[in-house]
JSON list of C-alpha atoms in Angstrom, two decimals:
[
{"chain": "A", "resi": 1, "resn": "UNK", "atom": "CA", "xyz": [0.11, -0.01, -0.25]},
{"chain": "A", "resi": 2, "resn": "UNK", "atom": "CA", "xyz": [2.01, 2.95, -1.44]},
{"chain": "A", "resi": 3, "resn": "UNK", "atom": "CA", "xyz": [-0.70, 5.61, -0.98]},
{"chain": "A", "resi": 4, "resn": "UNK", "atom": "CA", "xyz": [-1.22, 6.75, 2.62]},
{"chain": "A", "resi": 5, "resn": "UNK", "atom": "CA", "xyz": [-2.49, 9.97, 1.85]},
{"chain": "A", "resi": 6, "resn": "UNK", "atom": "CA", "xyz": [-4.80, 11.69, -0.67]},
{"chain": "A", "resi": 7, "resn": "UNK", "atom": "CA", "xyz": [-2.00, 13.87, -1.60]},
{"chain": "A", "resi": 8, "resn": "UNK", "atom": "CA", "xyz": [-1.54, 14.88, -5.04]},
{"chain": "A", "resi": 9, "resn": "UNK", "atom": "CA", "xyz": [1.65, 14.40, -7.06]},
{"chain": "A", "resi": 10, "resn": "UNK", "atom": "CA", "xyz": [3.36, 17.80, -8.44]},
{"chain": "A", "resi": 11, "resn": "UNK", "atom": "CA", "xyz": [6.28, 17.94, -10.47]},
{"chain": "A", "resi": 12, "resn": "UNK", "atom": "CA", "xyz": [9.25, 20.80, -10.95]},
{"chain": "A", "resi": 13, "resn": "UNK", "atom": "CA", "xyz": [11.94, 20.52, -13.43]},
{"chain": "A", "resi": 14, "resn": "UNK", "atom": "CA", "xyz": [14.03, 18.36, -10.92]},
{"chain": "A", "resi": 15, "resn": "UNK", "atom": "CA", "xyz": [11.89, 17.25, -8.64]},
{"chain": "A", "resi": 16, "resn": "UNK", "atom": "CA", "xyz": [8.50, 15.11, -8.05]},
{"chain": "A", "resi": 17, "resn": "UNK", "atom": "CA", "xyz": [6.33, 16.44, -4.50]},
{"chain": "A", "resi": 18, "resn": "UNK", "atom": "CA", "xyz": [4.10, 13.35, -3.35]},
{"chain": "A", "resi": 19, "resn": "UNK", "atom": "CA", "xyz": [2.33, 11.60, -0.41]},
{"chain": "A", "resi": 20, "resn": "UNK", "atom": "CA", "xyz": [4.31, 10.01, 2.06]},
{"chain": "A", "resi": 21, "resn": "UNK", "atom": "CA", "xyz": [4.65, 6.27, 1.68]},
{"chain": "A", "resi": 22, "resn": "UNK", "atom": "CA", "xyz": [6.16, 3.26, 4.31]},
{"chain": "A", "resi": 23, "resn": "UNK", "atom": "CA", "xyz": [9.43, 3.40, 2.50]},
{"chain": "A", "resi": 24, "resn": "UNK", "atom": "CA", "xyz": [9.93, 6.97, 3.57]},
{"chain": "A", "resi": 25, "resn": "UNK", "atom": "CA", "xyz": [9.96, 6.17, 7.04]},
{"chain": "A", "resi": 26, "resn": "UNK", "atom": "CA", "xyz": [14.00, 5.36, 7.52]},
{"chain": "A", "resi": 27, "resn": "UNK", "atom": "CA", "xyz": [15.21, 8.83, 5.40]},
{"chain": "A", "resi": 28, "resn": "UNK", "atom": "CA", "xyz": [13.01, 10.30, 7.47]},
{"chain": "A", "resi": 29, "resn": "UNK", "atom": "CA", "xyz": [13.99, 8.96, 10.86]},
{"chain": "A", "resi": 30, "resn": "UNK", "atom": "CA", "xyz": [17.60, 9.53, 9.91]},
{"chain": "A", "resi": 31, "resn": "UNK", "atom": "CA", "xyz": [17.05, 12.99, 9.08]},
{"chain": "A", "resi": 32, "resn": "UNK", "atom": "CA", "xyz": [14.52, 13.65, 12.47]},
{"chain": "A", "resi": 33, "resn": "UNK", "atom": "CA", "xyz": [17.40, 11.79, 14.94]},
{"chain": "A", "resi": 34, "resn": "UNK", "atom": "CA", "xyz": [20.71, 12.65, 13.30]},
{"chain": "A", "resi": 35, "resn": "UNK", "atom": "CA", "xyz": [20.71, 15.32, 10.86]},
{"chain": "A", "resi": 36, "resn": "UNK", "atom": "CA", "xyz": [23.09, 18.32, 11.72]},
{"chain": "A", "resi": 37, "resn": "UNK", "atom": "CA", "xyz": [20.22, 21.09, 10.97]},
{"chain": "A", "resi": 38, "resn": "UNK", "atom": "CA", "xyz": [18.27, 19.40, 13.71]},
{"chain": "A", "resi": 39, "resn": "UNK", "atom": "CA", "xyz": [21.25, 18.83, 15.92]},
{"chain": "A", "resi": 40, "resn": "UNK", "atom": "CA", "xyz": [21.86, 22.75, 15.25]},
{"chain": "A", "resi": 41, "resn": "UNK", "atom": "CA", "xyz": [18.41, 23.56, 16.03]},
{"chain": "A", "resi": 42, "resn": "UNK", "atom": "CA", "xyz": [18.22, 21.36, 19.28]},
{"chain": "A", "resi": 43, "resn": "UNK", "atom": "CA", "xyz": [15.13, 19.57, 17.47]},
{"chain": "A", "resi": 44, "resn": "UNK", "atom": "CA", "xyz": [16.79, 15.73, 17.30]},
{"chain": "A", "resi": 45, "resn": "UNK", "atom": "CA", "xyz": [13.76, 13.45, 18.31]},
{"chain": "A", "resi": 46, "resn": "UNK", "atom": "CA", "xyz": [14.25, 9.48, 19.42]},
{"chain": "A", "resi": 47, "resn": "UNK", "atom": "CA", "xyz": [13.32, 7.10, 16.49]},
{"chain": "A", "resi": 48, "resn": "UNK", "atom": "CA", "xyz": [9.71, 6.26, 18.35]},
{"chain": "A", "resi": 49, "resn": "UNK", "atom": "CA", "xyz": [9.21, 9.69, 18.11]},
{"chain": "A", "resi": 50, "resn": "UNK", "atom": "CA", "xyz": [9.97, 9.78, 14.66]},
{"chain": "A", "resi": 51, "resn": "UNK", "atom": "CA", "xyz": [7.75, 6.92, 13.81]},
{"chain": "A", "resi": 52, "resn": "UNK", "atom": "CA", "xyz": [4.93, 8.53, 15.46]},
{"chain": "A", "resi": 53, "resn": "UNK", "atom": "CA", "xyz": [5.77, 11.67, 13.80]},
{"chain": "A", "resi": 54, "resn": "UNK", "atom": "CA", "xyz": [5.91, 9.86, 10.67]},
{"chain": "A", "resi": 55, "resn": "UNK", "atom": "CA", "xyz": [2.06, 8.63, 11.27]},
{"chain": "A", "resi": 56, "resn": "UNK", "atom": "CA", "xyz": [1.16, 12.29, 12.69]},
{"chain": "A", "resi": 57, "resn": "UNK", "atom": "CA", "xyz": [1.94, 13.67, 9.29]},
{"chain": "A", "resi": 58, "resn": "UNK", "atom": "CA", "xyz": [-0.33, 11.33, 7.31]},
{"chain": "A", "resi": 59, "resn": "UNK", "atom": "CA", "xyz": [-3.18, 11.98, 9.52]},
{"chain": "A", "resi": 60, "resn": "UNK", "atom": "CA", "xyz": [-2.75, 15.26, 8.64]},
{"chain": "A", "resi": 61, "resn": "UNK", "atom": "CA", "xyz": [-3.11, 14.70, 5.16]},
{"chain": "A", "resi": 62, "resn": "UNK", "atom": "CA", "xyz": [-6.46, 13.15, 6.14]},
{"chain": "A", "resi": 63, "resn": "UNK", "atom": "CA", "xyz": [-7.96, 15.52, 8.79]},
{"chain": "A", "resi": 64, "resn": "UNK", "atom": "CA", "xyz": [-6.61, 18.90, 6.72]},
{"chain": "A", "resi": 65, "resn": "UNK", "atom": "CA", "xyz": [-6.34, 17.78, 3.04]},
{"chain": "A", "resi": 66, "resn": "UNK", "atom": "CA", "xyz": [-2.81, 19.07, 3.14]},
{"chain": "A", "resi": 67, "resn": "UNK", "atom": "CA", "xyz": [0.43, 17.83, 4.70]},
{"chain": "A", "resi": 68, "resn": "UNK", "atom": "CA", "xyz": [4.41, 17.72, 4.01]},
{"chain": "A", "resi": 69, "resn": "UNK", "atom": "CA", "xyz": [4.86, 16.43, 0.67]},
{"chain": "A", "resi": 70, "resn": "UNK", "atom": "CA", "xyz": [7.83, 13.87, -0.05]},
{"chain": "A", "resi": 71, "resn": "UNK", "atom": "CA", "xyz": [10.67, 15.49, -2.01]},
{"chain": "A", "resi": 72, "resn": "UNK", "atom": "CA", "xyz": [11.97, 13.14, -4.50]},
{"chain": "A", "resi": 73, "resn": "UNK", "atom": "CA", "xyz": [14.91, 14.29, -6.91]},
{"chain": "A", "resi": 74, "resn": "UNK", "atom": "CA", "xyz": [13.72, 13.07, -10.30]},
{"chain": "A", "resi": 75, "resn": "UNK", "atom": "CA", "xyz": [17.03, 11.86, -11.60]},
{"chain": "A", "resi": 76, "resn": "UNK", "atom": "CA", "xyz": [17.82, 9.60, -8.77]},
{"chain": "A", "resi": 77, "resn": "UNK", "atom": "CA", "xyz": [14.57, 8.52, -7.24]},
{"chain": "A", "resi": 78, "resn": "UNK", "atom": "CA", "xyz": [16.02, 9.51, -4.02]},
{"chain": "A", "resi": 79, "resn": "UNK", "atom": "CA", "xyz": [13.91, 11.62, -0.90]},
{"chain": "A", "resi": 80, "resn": "UNK", "atom": "CA", "xyz": [15.76, 14.55, -0.49]},
{"chain": "A", "resi": 81, "resn": "UNK", "atom": "CA", "xyz": [13.30, 16.11, 2.21]},
{"chain": "A", "resi": 82, "resn": "UNK", "atom": "CA", "xyz": [9.66, 17.38, 2.78]},
{"chain": "A", "resi": 83, "resn": "UNK", "atom": "CA", "xyz": [7.88, 20.23, 1.92]},
{"chain": "A", "resi": 84, "resn": "UNK", "atom": "CA", "xyz": [4.23, 21.43, 2.84]},
{"chain": "A", "resi": 85, "resn": "UNK", "atom": "CA", "xyz": [1.32, 22.87, 4.51]},
{"chain": "A", "resi": 86, "resn": "UNK", "atom": "CA", "xyz": [0.74, 22.23, 8.03]},
{"chain": "A", "resi": 87, "resn": "UNK", "atom": "CA", "xyz": [-1.59, 23.56, 10.68]},
{"chain": "A", "resi": 88, "resn": "UNK", "atom": "CA", "xyz": [-1.42, 22.22, 14.06]},
{"chain": "A", "resi": 89, "resn": "UNK", "atom": "CA", "xyz": [-4.07, 22.46, 16.89]},
{"chain": "A", "resi": 90, "resn": "UNK", "atom": "CA", "xyz": [-2.40, 24.96, 18.66]},
{"chain": "A", "resi": 91, "resn": "UNK", "atom": "CA", "xyz": [-0.64, 27.15, 15.81]},
{"chain": "A", "resi": 92, "resn": "UNK", "atom": "CA", "xyz": [-2.83, 30.15, 14.67]},
{"chain": "A", "resi": 93, "resn": "UNK", "atom": "CA", "xyz": [-2.31, 30.05, 11.15]},
{"chain": "A", "resi": 94, "resn": "UNK", "atom": "CA", "xyz": [-1.01, 27.33, 7.83]},
{"chain": "A", "resi": 95, "resn": "UNK", "atom": "CA", "xyz": [2.24, 27.27, 7.61]},
{"chain": "A", "resi": 96, "resn": "UNK", "atom": "CA", "xyz": [4.47, 26.74, 4.43]},
{"chain": "A", "resi": 97, "resn": "UNK", "atom": "CA", "xyz": [7.48, 24.62, 5.77]},
{"chain": "A", "resi": 98, "resn": "UNK", "atom": "CA", "xyz": [10.56, 22.92, 4.37]},
{"chain": "A", "resi": 99, "resn": "UNK", "atom": "CA", "xyz": [13.08, 20.60, 5.65]},
{"chain": "A", "resi": 100, "resn": "UNK", "atom": "CA", "xyz": [16.04, 18.94, 3.46]},
{"chain": "A", "resi": 101, "resn": "UNK", "atom": "CA", "xyz": [17.60, 15.80, 4.26]},
{"chain": "A", "resi": 102, "resn": "UNK", "atom": "CA", "xyz": [21.89, 15.70, 4.97]},
{"chain": "A", "resi": 103, "resn": "UNK", "atom": "CA", "xyz": [23.46, 16.35, 1.45]},
{"chain": "A", "resi": 104, "resn": "UNK", "atom": "CA", "xyz": [20.60, 17.69, -0.48]},
{"chain": "A", "resi": 105, "resn": "UNK", "atom": "CA", "xyz": [21.28, 21.63, 1.27]},
{"chain": "A", "resi": 106, "resn": "UNK", "atom": "CA", "xyz": [22.36, 24.03, -1.73]},
{"chain": "A", "resi": 107, "resn": "UNK", "atom": "CA", "xyz": [21.01, 22.59, -4.35]},
{"chain": "A", "resi": 108, "resn": "UNK", "atom": "CA", "xyz": [17.78, 24.88, -4.65]},
{"chain": "A", "resi": 109, "resn": "UNK", "atom": "CA", "xyz": [15.44, 22.11, -3.88]},
{"chain": "A", "resi": 110, "resn": "UNK", "atom": "CA", "xyz": [13.66, 23.85, -1.00]},
{"chain": "A", "resi": 111, "resn": "UNK", "atom": "CA", "xyz": [12.99, 26.76, -3.24]},
{"chain": "A", "resi": 112, "resn": "UNK", "atom": "CA", "xyz": [11.78, 25.36, -5.99]},
{"chain": "A", "resi": 113, "resn": "UNK", "atom": "CA", "xyz": [9.55, 22.52, -3.78]},
{"chain": "A", "resi": 114, "resn": "UNK", "atom": "CA", "xyz": [8.17, 25.17, -1.67]},
{"chain": "A", "resi": 115, "resn": "UNK", "atom": "CA", "xyz": [7.37, 27.25, -4.44]},
{"chain": "A", "resi": 116, "resn": "UNK", "atom": "CA", "xyz": [5.35, 24.57, -5.85]},
{"chain": "A", "resi": 117, "resn": "UNK", "atom": "CA", "xyz": [3.38, 23.79, -2.64]},
{"chain": "A", "resi": 118, "resn": "UNK", "atom": "CA", "xyz": [2.60, 27.30, -2.18]},
{"chain": "A", "resi": 119, "resn": "UNK", "atom": "CA", "xyz": [1.11, 27.61, -5.85]},
{"chain": "A", "resi": 120, "resn": "UNK", "atom": "CA", "xyz": [-1.09, 24.55, -5.19]},
{"chain": "A", "resi": 121, "resn": "UNK", "atom": "CA", "xyz": [-2.16, 25.90, -2.04]},
{"chain": "A", "resi": 122, "resn": "UNK", "atom": "CA", "xyz": [-3.03, 29.01, -3.48]},
{"chain": "A", "resi": 123, "resn": "UNK", "atom": "CA", "xyz": [-4.95, 27.74, -6.66]},
{"chain": "A", "resi": 124, "resn": "UNK", "atom": "CA", "xyz": [-6.09, 24.15, -5.21]},
{"chain": "A", "resi": 125, "resn": "UNK", "atom": "CA", "xyz": [-6.71, 24.58, -1.38]},
{"chain": "A", "resi": 126, "resn": "UNK", "atom": "CA", "xyz": [-7.44, 28.56, -1.95]},
{"chain": "A", "resi": 127, "resn": "UNK", "atom": "CA", "xyz": [-5.20, 29.39, 1.01]},
{"chain": "A", "resi": 128, "resn": "UNK", "atom": "CA", "xyz": [-4.79, 33.48, 0.86]},
{"chain": "A", "resi": 129, "resn": "UNK", "atom": "CA", "xyz": [-2.45, 33.75, 3.28]},
{"chain": "A", "resi": 130, "resn": "UNK", "atom": "CA", "xyz": [0.55, 31.35, 4.16]},
{"chain": "A", "resi": 131, "resn": "UNK", "atom": "CA", "xyz": [2.87, 32.03, 7.02]},
{"chain": "A", "resi": 132, "resn": "UNK", "atom": "CA", "xyz": [6.59, 30.33, 7.71]},
{"chain": "A", "resi": 133, "resn": "UNK", "atom": "CA", "xyz": [7.66, 30.03, 11.25]},
{"chain": "A", "resi": 134, "resn": "UNK", "atom": "CA", "xyz": [11.49, 29.80, 10.99]},
{"chain": "A", "resi": 135, "resn": "UNK", "atom": "CA", "xyz": [14.12, 30.12, 13.87]},
{"chain": "A", "resi": 136, "resn": "UNK", "atom": "CA", "xyz": [16.09, 33.72, 14.55]},
{"chain": "A", "resi": 137, "resn": "UNK", "atom": "CA", "xyz": [18.96, 31.96, 13.66]},
{"chain": "A", "resi": 138, "resn": "UNK", "atom": "CA", "xyz": [18.06, 30.03, 10.64]},
{"chain": "A", "resi": 139, "resn": "UNK", "atom": "CA", "xyz": [19.72, 32.47, 7.87]},
{"chain": "A", "resi": 140, "resn": "UNK", "atom": "CA", "xyz": [19.32, 28.99, 5.15]},
{"chain": "A", "resi": 141, "resn": "UNK", "atom": "CA", "xyz": [15.24, 29.06, 5.74]},
{"chain": "A", "resi": 142, "resn": "UNK", "atom": "CA", "xyz": [15.28, 32.74, 6.06]},
{"chain": "A", "resi": 143, "resn": "UNK", "atom": "CA", "xyz": [17.15, 33.32, 2.59]},
{"chain": "A", "resi": 144, "resn": "UNK", "atom": "CA", "xyz": [14.24, 30.45, 1.38]},
{"chain": "A", "resi": 145, "resn": "UNK", "atom": "CA", "xyz": [11.53, 32.26, 2.30]},
{"chain": "A", "resi": 146, "resn": "UNK", "atom": "CA", "xyz": [13.13, 35.43, 0.90]},
{"chain": "A", "resi": 147, "resn": "UNK", "atom": "CA", "xyz": [13.43, 33.91, -2.65]},
{"chain": "A", "resi": 148, "resn": "UNK", "atom": "CA", "xyz": [9.64, 32.45, -2.30]},
{"chain": "A", "resi": 149, "resn": "UNK", "atom": "CA", "xyz": [8.44, 36.45, -1.28]},
{"chain": "A", "resi": 150, "resn": "UNK", "atom": "CA", "xyz": [8.02, 36.23, 2.21]},
{"chain": "A", "resi": 151, "resn": "UNK", "atom": "CA", "xyz": [8.44, 39.17, 4.29]},
{"chain": "A", "resi": 152, "resn": "UNK", "atom": "CA", "xyz": [9.24, 39.50, 8.18]},
{"chain": "A", "resi": 153, "resn": "UNK", "atom": "CA", "xyz": [8.70, 42.49, 10.27]},
{"chain": "A", "resi": 154, "resn": "UNK", "atom": "CA", "xyz": [10.64, 40.45, 13.53]},
{"chain": "A", "resi": 155, "resn": "UNK", "atom": "CA", "xyz": [7.48, 39.50, 15.29]},
{"chain": "A", "resi": 156, "resn": "UNK", "atom": "CA", "xyz": [8.08, 36.59, 17.11]},
{"chain": "A", "resi": 157, "resn": "UNK", "atom": "CA", "xyz": [5.71, 33.27, 16.52]},
{"chain": "A", "resi": 158, "resn": "UNK", "atom": "CA", "xyz": [3.23, 33.25, 19.79]},
{"chain": "A", "resi": 159, "resn": "UNK", "atom": "CA", "xyz": [3.57, 28.92, 19.97]},
{"chain": "A", "resi": 160, "resn": "UNK", "atom": "CA", "xyz": [7.50, 29.64, 19.10]},
{"chain": "A", "resi": 161, "resn": "UNK", "atom": "CA", "xyz": [9.21, 32.19, 20.85]},
{"chain": "A", "resi": 162, "resn": "UNK", "atom": "CA", "xyz": [12.48, 31.73, 18.99]},
{"chain": "A", "resi": 163, "resn": "UNK", "atom": "CA", "xyz": [10.55, 31.76, 15.99]},
{"chain": "A", "resi": 164, "resn": "UNK", "atom": "CA", "xyz": [9.70, 34.77, 13.54]},
{"chain": "A", "resi": 165, "resn": "UNK", "atom": "CA", "xyz": [6.94, 35.02, 11.75]},
{"chain": "A", "resi": 166, "resn": "UNK", "atom": "CA", "xyz": [7.19, 35.26, 7.78]},
{"chain": "A", "resi": 167, "resn": "UNK", "atom": "CA", "xyz": [4.06, 36.26, 5.54]},
{"chain": "A", "resi": 168, "resn": "UNK", "atom": "CA", "xyz": [3.67, 34.88, 2.46]},
{"chain": "A", "resi": 169, "resn": "UNK", "atom": "CA", "xyz": [1.20, 36.51, -0.39]},
{"chain": "A", "resi": 170, "resn": "UNK", "atom": "CA", "xyz": [-0.97, 34.65, -2.42]},
{"chain": "A", "resi": 171, "resn": "UNK", "atom": "CA", "xyz": [1.07, 36.12, -5.72]},
{"chain": "A", "resi": 172, "resn": "UNK", "atom": "CA", "xyz": [2.62, 33.28, -7.34]},
{"chain": "A", "resi": 173, "resn": "UNK", "atom": "CA", "xyz": [5.96, 34.96, -9.13]},
{"chain": "A", "resi": 174, "resn": "UNK", "atom": "CA", "xyz": [7.45, 32.81, -11.55]},
{"chain": "A", "resi": 175, "resn": "UNK", "atom": "CA", "xyz": [10.67, 34.96, -10.79]},
{"chain": "A", "resi": 176, "resn": "UNK", "atom": "CA", "xyz": [10.72, 33.63, -7.10]},
{"chain": "A", "resi": 177, "resn": "UNK", "atom": "CA", "xyz": [11.20, 29.86, -8.45]},
{"chain": "A", "resi": 178, "resn": "UNK", "atom": "CA", "xyz": [14.64, 30.30, -9.10]},
{"chain": "A", "resi": 179, "resn": "UNK", "atom": "CA", "xyz": [17.31, 28.72, -6.76]}
]
């Protein structure tokens, strides 16, 4: 059973974005338990917590009709991260979020995938405004947000005090797709 969600398949020049499949769990577990980016932000979890998070992500798709896509590099077929729109129960708004697996950073994948998800969220879901909650010290994610056309005034997220609120407009600008 590959289709664990109702996620559509989105394609870009280099990527395929699809719903999570059972075979994605090992890559996600490696990312969540030991990726340098997770370690740097003190956000690593146990393998059991990663499994729980994986299942929660599947449930998120069923509850909201949206969630994290698994990002797959077309040329290799390998998962390189996850990008999606999410809304947890205690969050005020829908977030556009991205996480790249180790070795996939610095190639423009986050921007390319997030642009496709932003377009889908605006056009297919009718979401008129998306937010990204980005840690104040995470300059790489801030750069992605800027390339996507998001802005911040430095306001902190009420549910995550170390994160700034970045606001994405619903305008789809094809120039922001460039990494």
